[in-house]
Amino acid sequence: DTAVSQTPKYLVTQMGNDKSIKCEQNLGHDTMYWYKQDSKKFLKIMFSYNNKELIINETVPNRFSPKSPDKAHLNLHINSLELGDSAVYFCASSDSPNNEKLFFGSGTQLSVL
Amino acid sequence: GQQLNQSPQSMFIQEGEDVSMNCTSSSIFNTWLWYKQDPGEGPVLLIALYKAGELTSNGRLTAQFGITRKDSFLNISASIPSDVGIYFCAGHGSNTGKLIFGQGTTLQVKP
């Protein structure tokens, strides 16, 4: 059983399109995250939710909208995709907001053409 | 904002060699962690350090939390081909609740 699973693994799309990435964790954790890894492999937090409530919202364009229907799911919707959005997006979870032991999904490689 | 400087950026070593990498920060962290990312996968936690001066081992890996709380190092002894990957340090500050990652050290091991 995969602990943190995200889909799709690869996403290739045209500029201007809207796309979603889904994430689910079966660890019973309360806190979930979205991280972006750029072409230089730098990992930067985008959002964090604790029990469906947004607790961290970094300076991310409002074209990015996370949604957490329940604490086991955190989806990321991106509107009007731009070339600069191309990156690998990682979902992660931890058992609480102050627990730094994150469990990561295997990533979604987004390519915007 | 808080930044972590990780070095070296990349290493290419012979199987069996020992490896050392470190991470420094201008800010104090309460926790230091080391993650490894295999190609096509997400980072996986290797070691977590909670107290200044703490030295912790996990198999062939040893990591230390610096006395100043502004640095940490990771050593890998007797490297093997499956050690290949990107190693990230990360610092966690309880006041921000955020995990800040270093730029990563890419390790390649020649059999």
PDB file of C-alpha atoms in Angstrom:
ATOM      1  CA  ASP A   1       0.000   0.000   0.000  1.00  0.00           C
ATOM      2  CA  THR A   2       1.391   3.371  -1.031  1.00  0.00           C
ATOM      3  CA  ALA A   3       1.367   5.781   1.922  1.00  0.00           C
ATOM      4  CA  VAL A   4       1.080   9.027  -0.058  1.00  0.00           C
ATOM      5  CA  SER A   5      -0.145   8.624  -3.600  1.00  0.00           C
ATOM      6  CA  GLN A   6      -0.566  11.355  -6.151  1.00  0.00           C
ATOM      7  CA  THR A   7      -1.918  11.294  -9.678  1.00  0.00           C
ATOM      8  CA  PRO A   8      -1.071  11.705 -12.419  1.00  0.00           C
ATOM      9  CA  LYS A   9       2.651  10.898 -12.443  1.00  0.00           C
ATOM     10  CA  TYR A  10       3.164  12.892 -15.621  1.00  0.00           C
ATOM     11  CA  LEU A  11       1.112  15.770 -16.956  1.00  0.00           C
ATOM     12  CA  VAL A  12       1.821  17.420 -20.295  1.00  0.00           C
ATOM     13  CA  THR A  13      -0.426  20.282 -21.302  1.00  0.00           C
ATOM     14  CA  GLN A  14      -0.662  23.490 -23.278  1.00  0.00           C
ATOM     15  CA  MET A  15      -0.302  27.004 -21.906  1.00  0.00           C
ATOM     16  CA  GLY A  16      -3.586  28.445 -20.770  1.00  0.00           C
ATOM     17  CA  ASN A  17      -5.155  25.118 -19.827  1.00  0.00           C
ATOM     18  CA  ASP A  18      -6.516  24.257 -16.383  1.00  0.00           C
ATOM     19  CA  LYS A  19      -5.339  21.057 -14.710  1.00  0.00           C
ATOM     20  CA  SER A  20      -5.612  19.261 -11.382  1.00  0.00           C
ATOM     21  CA  ILE A  21      -3.305  16.990  -9.411  1.00  0.00           C
ATOM     22  CA  LYS A  22      -4.788  14.700  -6.789  1.00  0.00           C
ATOM     23  CA  CYS A  23      -3.206  13.455  -3.576  1.00  0.00           C
ATOM     24  CA  GLU A  24      -4.323  10.916  -1.015  1.00  0.00           C
ATOM     25  CA  GLN A  25      -2.627   9.623   2.130  1.00  0.00           C
ATOM     26  CA  ASN A  26      -3.566   6.487   4.054  1.00  0.00           C
ATOM     27  CA  LEU A  27      -1.353   7.176   7.064  1.00  0.00           C
ATOM     28  CA  GLY A  28      -4.071   8.767   9.166  1.00  0.00           C
ATOM     29  CA  HIS A  29      -2.116  12.035   9.233  1.00  0.00           C
ATOM     30  CA  ASP A  30      -3.754  15.359  10.003  1.00  0.00           C
ATOM     31  CA  THR A  31      -1.475  17.595   7.934  1.00  0.00           C
ATOM     32  CA  MET A  32      -0.845  17.640   4.197  1.00  0.00           C
ATOM     33  CA  TYR A  33       1.403  19.760   2.002  1.00  0.00           C
ATOM     34  CA  TRP A  34       2.169  20.720  -1.561  1.00  0.00           C
ATOM     35  CA  TYR A  35       5.808  21.339  -2.492  1.00  0.00           C
ATOM     36  CA  LYS A  36       7.206  22.501  -5.820  1.00  0.00           C
ATOM     37  CA  GLN A  37      10.587  21.254  -7.061  1.00  0.00           C
ATOM     38  CA  ASP A  38      12.098  23.347  -9.814  1.00  0.00           C
ATOM     39  CA  SER A  39      14.575  22.331 -12.512  1.00  0.00           C
ATOM     40  CA  LYS A  40      17.466  22.946 -10.099  1.00  0.00           C
ATOM     41  CA  LYS A  41      15.857  20.469  -7.663  1.00  0.00           C
ATOM     42  CA  PHE A  42      15.063  23.202  -5.154  1.00  0.00           C
ATOM     43  CA  LEU A  43      12.102  22.190  -2.959  1.00  0.00           C
ATOM     44  CA  LYS A  44       9.780  24.947  -1.833  1.00  0.00           C
ATOM     45  CA  ILE A  45       6.598  24.700   0.192  1.00  0.00           C
ATOM     46  CA  MET A  46       3.456  26.036  -1.433  1.00  0.00           C
ATOM     47  CA  PHE A  47       0.585  25.133   0.881  1.00  0.00           C
ATOM     48  CA  SER A  48      -0.151  23.252   4.055  1.00  0.00           C
ATOM     49  CA  TYR A  49      -3.502  22.043   5.372  1.00  0.00           C
ATOM     50  CA  ASN A  50      -4.242  20.729   8.831  1.00  0.00           C
ATOM     51  CA  ASN A  51      -7.473  18.790   9.170  1.00  0.00           C
ATOM     52  CA  LYS A  52      -8.872  20.430   6.033  1.00  0.00           C
ATOM     53  CA  GLU A  53      -7.930  23.952   7.143  1.00  0.00           C
ATOM     54  CA  LEU A  54      -5.332  26.034   5.279  1.00  0.00           C
ATOM     55  CA  ILE A  55      -2.440  26.877   7.631  1.00  0.00           C
ATOM     56  CA  ILE A  56       0.422  27.772   5.308  1.00  0.00           C
ATOM     57  CA  ASN A  57      -0.030  29.714   2.108  1.00  0.00           C
ATOM     58  CA  GLU A  58       3.251  30.840   0.641  1.00  0.00           C
ATOM     59  CA  THR A  59       3.512  33.504  -2.009  1.00  0.00           C
ATOM     60  CA  VAL A  60       1.928  31.440  -4.731  1.00  0.00           C
ATOM     61  CA  PRO A  61      -0.037  32.908  -7.662  1.00  0.00           C
ATOM     62  CA  ASN A  62      -3.754  32.679  -7.041  1.00  0.00           C
ATOM     63  CA  ARG A  63      -4.002  30.558 -10.177  1.00  0.00           C
ATOM     64  CA  PHE A  64      -3.055  27.749  -7.784  1.00  0.00           C
ATOM     65  CA  SER A  65      -5.946  26.646  -5.603  1.00  0.00           C
ATOM     66  CA  PRO A  66      -5.621  23.773  -3.156  1.00  0.00           C
ATOM     67  CA  LYS A  67      -8.687  21.925  -1.966  1.00  0.00           C
ATOM     68  CA  SER A  68      -8.951  19.479   0.907  1.00  0.00           C
ATOM     69  CA  PRO A  69     -12.289  17.618   0.914  1.00  0.00           C
ATOM     70  CA  ASP A  70     -11.176  15.608   3.954  1.00  0.00           C
ATOM     71  CA  LYS A  71      -7.951  15.239   5.883  1.00  0.00           C
ATOM     72  CA  ALA A  72      -6.813  12.300   3.752  1.00  0.00           C
ATOM     73  CA  HIS A  73      -6.991  14.245   0.491  1.00  0.00           C
ATOM     74  CA  LEU A  74      -5.362  17.418  -0.777  1.00  0.00           C
ATOM     75  CA  ASN A  75      -5.806  18.311  -4.408  1.00  0.00           C
ATOM     76  CA  LEU A  76      -4.130  21.092  -6.364  1.00  0.00           C
ATOM     77  CA  HIS A  77      -5.931  22.888  -9.157  1.00  0.00           C
ATOM     78  CA  ILE A  78      -3.993  25.183 -11.467  1.00  0.00           C
ATOM     79  CA  ASN A  79      -5.731  27.647 -13.760  1.00  0.00           C
ATOM     80  CA  SER A  80      -4.345  29.272 -16.890  1.00  0.00           C
ATOM     81  CA  LEU A  81      -1.122  27.286 -16.880  1.00  0.00           C
ATOM     82  CA  GLU A  82       2.074  29.139 -17.781  1.00  0.00           C
ATOM     83  CA  LEU A  83       5.447  27.916 -19.017  1.00  0.00           C
ATOM     84  CA  GLY A  84       6.997  28.749 -15.631  1.00  0.00           C
ATOM     85  CA  ASP A  85       4.650  26.341 -13.899  1.00  0.00           C
ATOM     86  CA  SER A  86       6.625  23.436 -15.357  1.00  0.00           C
ATOM     87  CA  ALA A  87       8.114  21.598 -12.373  1.00  0.00           C
ATOM     88  CA  VAL A  88       7.677  18.508 -10.242  1.00  0.00           C
ATOM     89  CA  TYR A  89       4.934  18.904  -7.649  1.00  0.00           C
ATOM     90  CA  PHE A  90       5.119  16.814  -4.498  1.00  0.00           C
ATOM     91  CA  CYS A  91       2.377  16.087  -2.055  1.00  0.00           C
ATOM     92  CA  ALA A  92       3.422  15.222   1.500  1.00  0.00           C
ATOM     93  CA  SER A  93       1.847  14.508   4.854  1.00  0.00           C
ATOM     94  CA  SER A  94       2.780  14.532   8.540  1.00  0.00           C
ATOM     95  CA  ASP A  95       0.865  13.572  11.637  1.00  0.00           C
ATOM     96  CA  SER A  96       0.705  17.166  12.900  1.00  0.00           C
ATOM     97  CA  PRO A  97       1.649  20.673  11.703  1.00  0.00           C
ATOM     98  CA  ASN A  98       4.705  20.787  13.959  1.00  0.00           C
ATOM     99  CA  ASN A  99       5.952  17.339  13.011  1.00  0.00           C
ATOM    100  CA  GLU A 100       8.798  17.809  10.600  1.00  0.00           C
ATOM    101  CA  LYS A 101       8.849  14.149   9.571  1.00  0.00           C
ATOM    102  CA  LEU A 102       7.204  14.425   6.196  1.00  0.00           C
ATOM    103  CA  PHE A 103       6.158  11.538   4.011  1.00  0.00           C
ATOM    104  CA  PHE A 104       6.283  12.457   0.338  1.00  0.00           C
ATOM    105  CA  GLY A 105       4.429  11.153  -2.670  1.00  0.00           C
ATOM    106  CA  SER A 106       6.393  10.195  -5.773  1.00  0.00           C
ATOM    107  CA  GLY A 107       5.686  13.495  -7.509  1.00  0.00           C
ATOM    108  CA  THR A 108       3.825  14.784 -10.551  1.00  0.00           C
ATOM    109  CA  GLN A 109       5.998  16.062 -13.355  1.00  0.00           C
ATOM    110  CA  LEU A 110       4.127  18.918 -15.004  1.00  0.00           C
ATOM    111  CA  SER A 111       5.286  20.096 -18.414  1.00  0.00           C
ATOM    112  CA  VAL A 112       3.606  23.153 -19.894  1.00  0.00           C
ATOM    113  CA  LEU A 113       4.193  23.577 -23.620  1.00  0.00           C
TER     114      LEU A 113
ATOM    115  CA  GLY B   1      13.471  34.493   4.432  1.00  0.00           C
ATOM    116  CA  GLN B   2      15.308  31.591   5.946  1.00  0.00           C
ATOM    117  CA  GLN B   3      17.793  29.896   3.666  1.00  0.00           C
ATOM    118  CA  LEU B   4      19.948  26.845   3.933  1.00  0.00           C
ATOM    119  CA  ASN B   5      23.275  26.570   2.128  1.00  0.00           C
ATOM    120  CA  GLN B   6      24.150  23.001   1.356  1.00  0.00           C
ATOM    121  CA  SER B   7      27.494  21.831   0.025  1.00  0.00           C
ATOM    122  CA  PRO B   8      28.871  20.385  -2.034  1.00  0.00           C
ATOM    123  CA  GLN B   9      26.352  20.741  -4.829  1.00  0.00           C
ATOM    124  CA  SER B  10      27.445  17.433  -6.357  1.00  0.00           C
ATOM    125  CA  MET B  11      29.871  14.626  -5.715  1.00  0.00           C
ATOM    126  CA  PHE B  12      31.187  11.820  -7.884  1.00  0.00           C
ATOM    127  CA  ILE B  13      32.940   9.151  -5.861  1.00  0.00           C
ATOM    128  CA  GLN B  14      34.218   5.606  -6.084  1.00  0.00           C
ATOM    129  CA  GLU B  15      32.315   2.790  -4.446  1.00  0.00           C
ATOM    130  CA  GLY B  16      33.677   2.184  -0.951  1.00  0.00           C
ATOM    131  CA  GLU B  17      34.646   5.785  -0.308  1.00  0.00           C
ATOM    132  CA  ASP B  18      33.258   7.825   2.559  1.00  0.00           C
ATOM    133  CA  VAL B  19      31.172  10.918   1.817  1.00  0.00           C
ATOM    134  CA  SER B  20      30.578  14.069   3.798  1.00  0.00           C
ATOM    135  CA  MET B  21      28.162  16.901   3.119  1.00  0.00           C
ATOM    136  CA  ASN B  22      27.004  19.813   5.215  1.00  0.00           C
ATOM    137  CA  CYS B  23      24.383  22.447   5.595  1.00  0.00           C
ATOM    138  CA  THR B  24      24.568  25.912   7.144  1.00  0.00           C
ATOM    139  CA  SER B  25      22.001  28.541   7.929  1.00  0.00           C
ATOM    140  CA  SER B  26      21.920  32.138   9.067  1.00  0.00           C
ATOM    141  CA  SER B  27      18.996  31.216  11.322  1.00  0.00           C
ATOM    142  CA  ILE B  28      18.646  28.861  14.240  1.00  0.00           C
ATOM    143  CA  PHE B  29      16.573  25.734  13.752  1.00  0.00           C
ATOM    144  CA  ASN B  30      15.046  23.518  16.411  1.00  0.00           C
ATOM    145  CA  THR B  31      15.276  20.411  14.264  1.00  0.00           C
ATOM    146  CA  TRP B  32      17.584  19.343  11.468  1.00  0.00           C
ATOM    147  CA  LEU B  33      16.694  16.559   9.092  1.00  0.00           C
ATOM    148  CA  TRP B  34      18.305  14.760   6.202  1.00  0.00           C
ATOM    149  CA  TYR B  35      16.276  13.375   3.312  1.00  0.00           C
ATOM    150  CA  LYS B  36      17.271  11.335   0.263  1.00  0.00           C
ATOM    151  CA  GLN B  37      15.552  11.549  -3.101  1.00  0.00           C
ATOM    152  CA  ASP B  38      15.924   8.701  -5.566  1.00  0.00           C
ATOM    153  CA  PRO B  39      15.374   9.463  -9.270  1.00  0.00           C
ATOM    154  CA  GLY B  40      11.671   9.739 -10.066  1.00  0.00           C
ATOM    155  CA  GLU B  41      10.636   9.523  -6.419  1.00  0.00           C
ATOM    156  CA  GLY B  42       9.866  11.832  -3.542  1.00  0.00           C
ATOM    157  CA  PRO B  43      12.306  12.562  -0.695  1.00  0.00           C
ATOM    158  CA  VAL B  44      12.519   9.981   2.076  1.00  0.00           C
ATOM    159  CA  LEU B  45      13.575  10.821   5.614  1.00  0.00           C
ATOM    160  CA  LEU B  46      16.964   9.402   6.628  1.00  0.00           C
ATOM    161  CA  ILE B  47      17.767  11.004   9.970  1.00  0.00           C
ATOM    162  CA  ALA B  48      16.159  13.575  12.284  1.00  0.00           C
ATOM    163  CA  LEU B  49      18.141  15.548  14.874  1.00  0.00           C
ATOM    164  CA  TYR B  50      16.503  17.352  17.771  1.00  0.00           C
ATOM    165  CA  LYS B  51      19.217  18.685  20.106  1.00  0.00           C
ATOM    166  CA  ALA B  52      22.299  20.807  19.561  1.00  0.00           C
ATOM    167  CA  GLY B  53      25.356  18.570  19.516  1.00  0.00           C
ATOM    168  CA  GLU B  54      23.316  15.440  18.872  1.00  0.00           C
ATOM    169  CA  LEU B  55      25.045  12.757  16.831  1.00  0.00           C
ATOM    170  CA  THR B  56      22.785  10.101  15.321  1.00  0.00           C
ATOM    171  CA  SER B  57      23.480   7.101  13.131  1.00  0.00           C
ATOM    172  CA  ASN B  58      21.304   5.112  10.768  1.00  0.00           C
ATOM    173  CA  GLY B  59      23.312   2.218   9.377  1.00  0.00           C
ATOM    174  CA  ARG B  60      26.186   3.662   7.376  1.00  0.00           C
ATOM    175  CA  LEU B  61      24.813   7.172   7.776  1.00  0.00           C
ATOM    176  CA  THR B  62      25.804   9.522  10.588  1.00  0.00           C
ATOM    177  CA  ALA B  63      24.481  13.035  11.078  1.00  0.00           C
ATOM    178  CA  GLN B  64      25.173  15.748  13.624  1.00  0.00           C
ATOM    179  CA  PHE B  65      23.225  18.771  14.814  1.00  0.00           C
ATOM    180  CA  GLY B  66      25.697  21.642  15.172  1.00  0.00           C
ATOM    181  CA  ILE B  67      26.291  23.239  18.545  1.00  0.00           C
ATOM    182  CA  THR B  68      25.261  26.650  17.249  1.00  0.00           C
ATOM    183  CA  ARG B  69      22.006  25.139  15.886  1.00  0.00           C
ATOM    184  CA  LYS B  70      22.852  26.744  12.575  1.00  0.00           C
ATOM    185  CA  ASP B  71      24.483  23.798  10.859  1.00  0.00           C
ATOM    186  CA  SER B  72      24.432  20.060  10.355  1.00  0.00           C
ATOM    187  CA  PHE B  73      26.468  17.474   8.512  1.00  0.00           C
ATOM    188  CA  LEU B  74      25.829  14.044   7.053  1.00  0.00           C
ATOM    189  CA  ASN B  75      28.442  11.353   6.570  1.00  0.00           C
ATOM    190  CA  ILE B  76      28.014   8.200   4.535  1.00  0.00           C
ATOM    191  CA  SER B  77      30.606   5.519   5.115  1.00  0.00           C
ATOM    192  CA  ALA B  78      31.681   2.844   2.621  1.00  0.00           C
ATOM    193  CA  SER B  79      29.423   4.106  -0.167  1.00  0.00           C
ATOM    194  CA  ILE B  80      27.608   1.643  -2.419  1.00  0.00           C
ATOM    195  CA  PRO B  81      25.910   2.185  -5.806  1.00  0.00           C
ATOM    196  CA  SER B  82      22.431   2.424  -4.276  1.00  0.00           C
ATOM    197  CA  ASP B  83      23.544   5.515  -2.331  1.00  0.00           C
ATOM    198  CA  VAL B  84      23.128   7.422  -5.592  1.00  0.00           C
ATOM    199  CA  GLY B  85      20.567  10.196  -5.337  1.00  0.00           C
ATOM    200  CA  ILE B  86      20.021  13.714  -4.093  1.00  0.00           C
ATOM    201  CA  TYR B  87      20.522  14.366  -0.398  1.00  0.00           C
ATOM    202  CA  PHE B  88      18.660  17.269   1.150  1.00  0.00           C
ATOM    203  CA  CYS B  89      19.169  18.878   4.497  1.00  0.00           C
ATOM    204  CA  ALA B  90      16.119  20.521   6.017  1.00  0.00           C
ATOM    205  CA  GLY B  91      15.597  22.770   8.989  1.00  0.00           C
ATOM    206  CA  HIS B  92      12.421  23.130  10.963  1.00  0.00           C
ATOM    207  CA  GLY B  93      11.635  26.183  13.060  1.00  0.00           C
ATOM    208  CA  SER B  94       8.833  25.802  15.556  1.00  0.00           C
ATOM    209  CA  ASN B  95       7.927  29.470  15.197  1.00  0.00           C
ATOM    210  CA  THR B  96       7.231  29.172  11.473  1.00  0.00           C
ATOM    211  CA  GLY B  97       6.042  25.583  11.342  1.00  0.00           C
ATOM    212  CA  LYS B  98       7.772  25.280   7.998  1.00  0.00           C
ATOM    213  CA  LEU B  99      10.352  22.840   6.778  1.00  0.00           C
ATOM    214  CA  ILE B 100      13.039  24.685   4.803  1.00  0.00           C
ATOM    215  CA  PHE B 101      15.137  22.613   2.409  1.00  0.00           C
ATOM    216  CA  GLY B 102      18.712  23.055   1.273  1.00  0.00           C
ATOM    217  CA  GLN B 103      19.574  23.016  -2.422  1.00  0.00           C
ATOM    218  CA  GLY B 104      20.552  19.362  -2.340  1.00  0.00           C
ATOM    219  CA  THR B 105      23.763  17.395  -2.889  1.00  0.00           C
ATOM    220  CA  THR B 106      23.713  15.077  -5.889  1.00  0.00           C
ATOM    221  CA  LEU B 107      25.744  11.959  -5.205  1.00  0.00           C
ATOM    222  CA  GLN B 108      26.980   9.647  -7.908  1.00  0.00           C
ATOM    223  CA  VAL B 109      28.829   6.448  -7.031  1.00  0.00           C
ATOM    224  CA  LYS B 110      31.038   4.673  -9.517  1.00  0.00           C
ATOM    225  CA  PRO B 111      31.068   0.884  -9.041  1.00  0.00           C
TER     226      PRO B 111
END
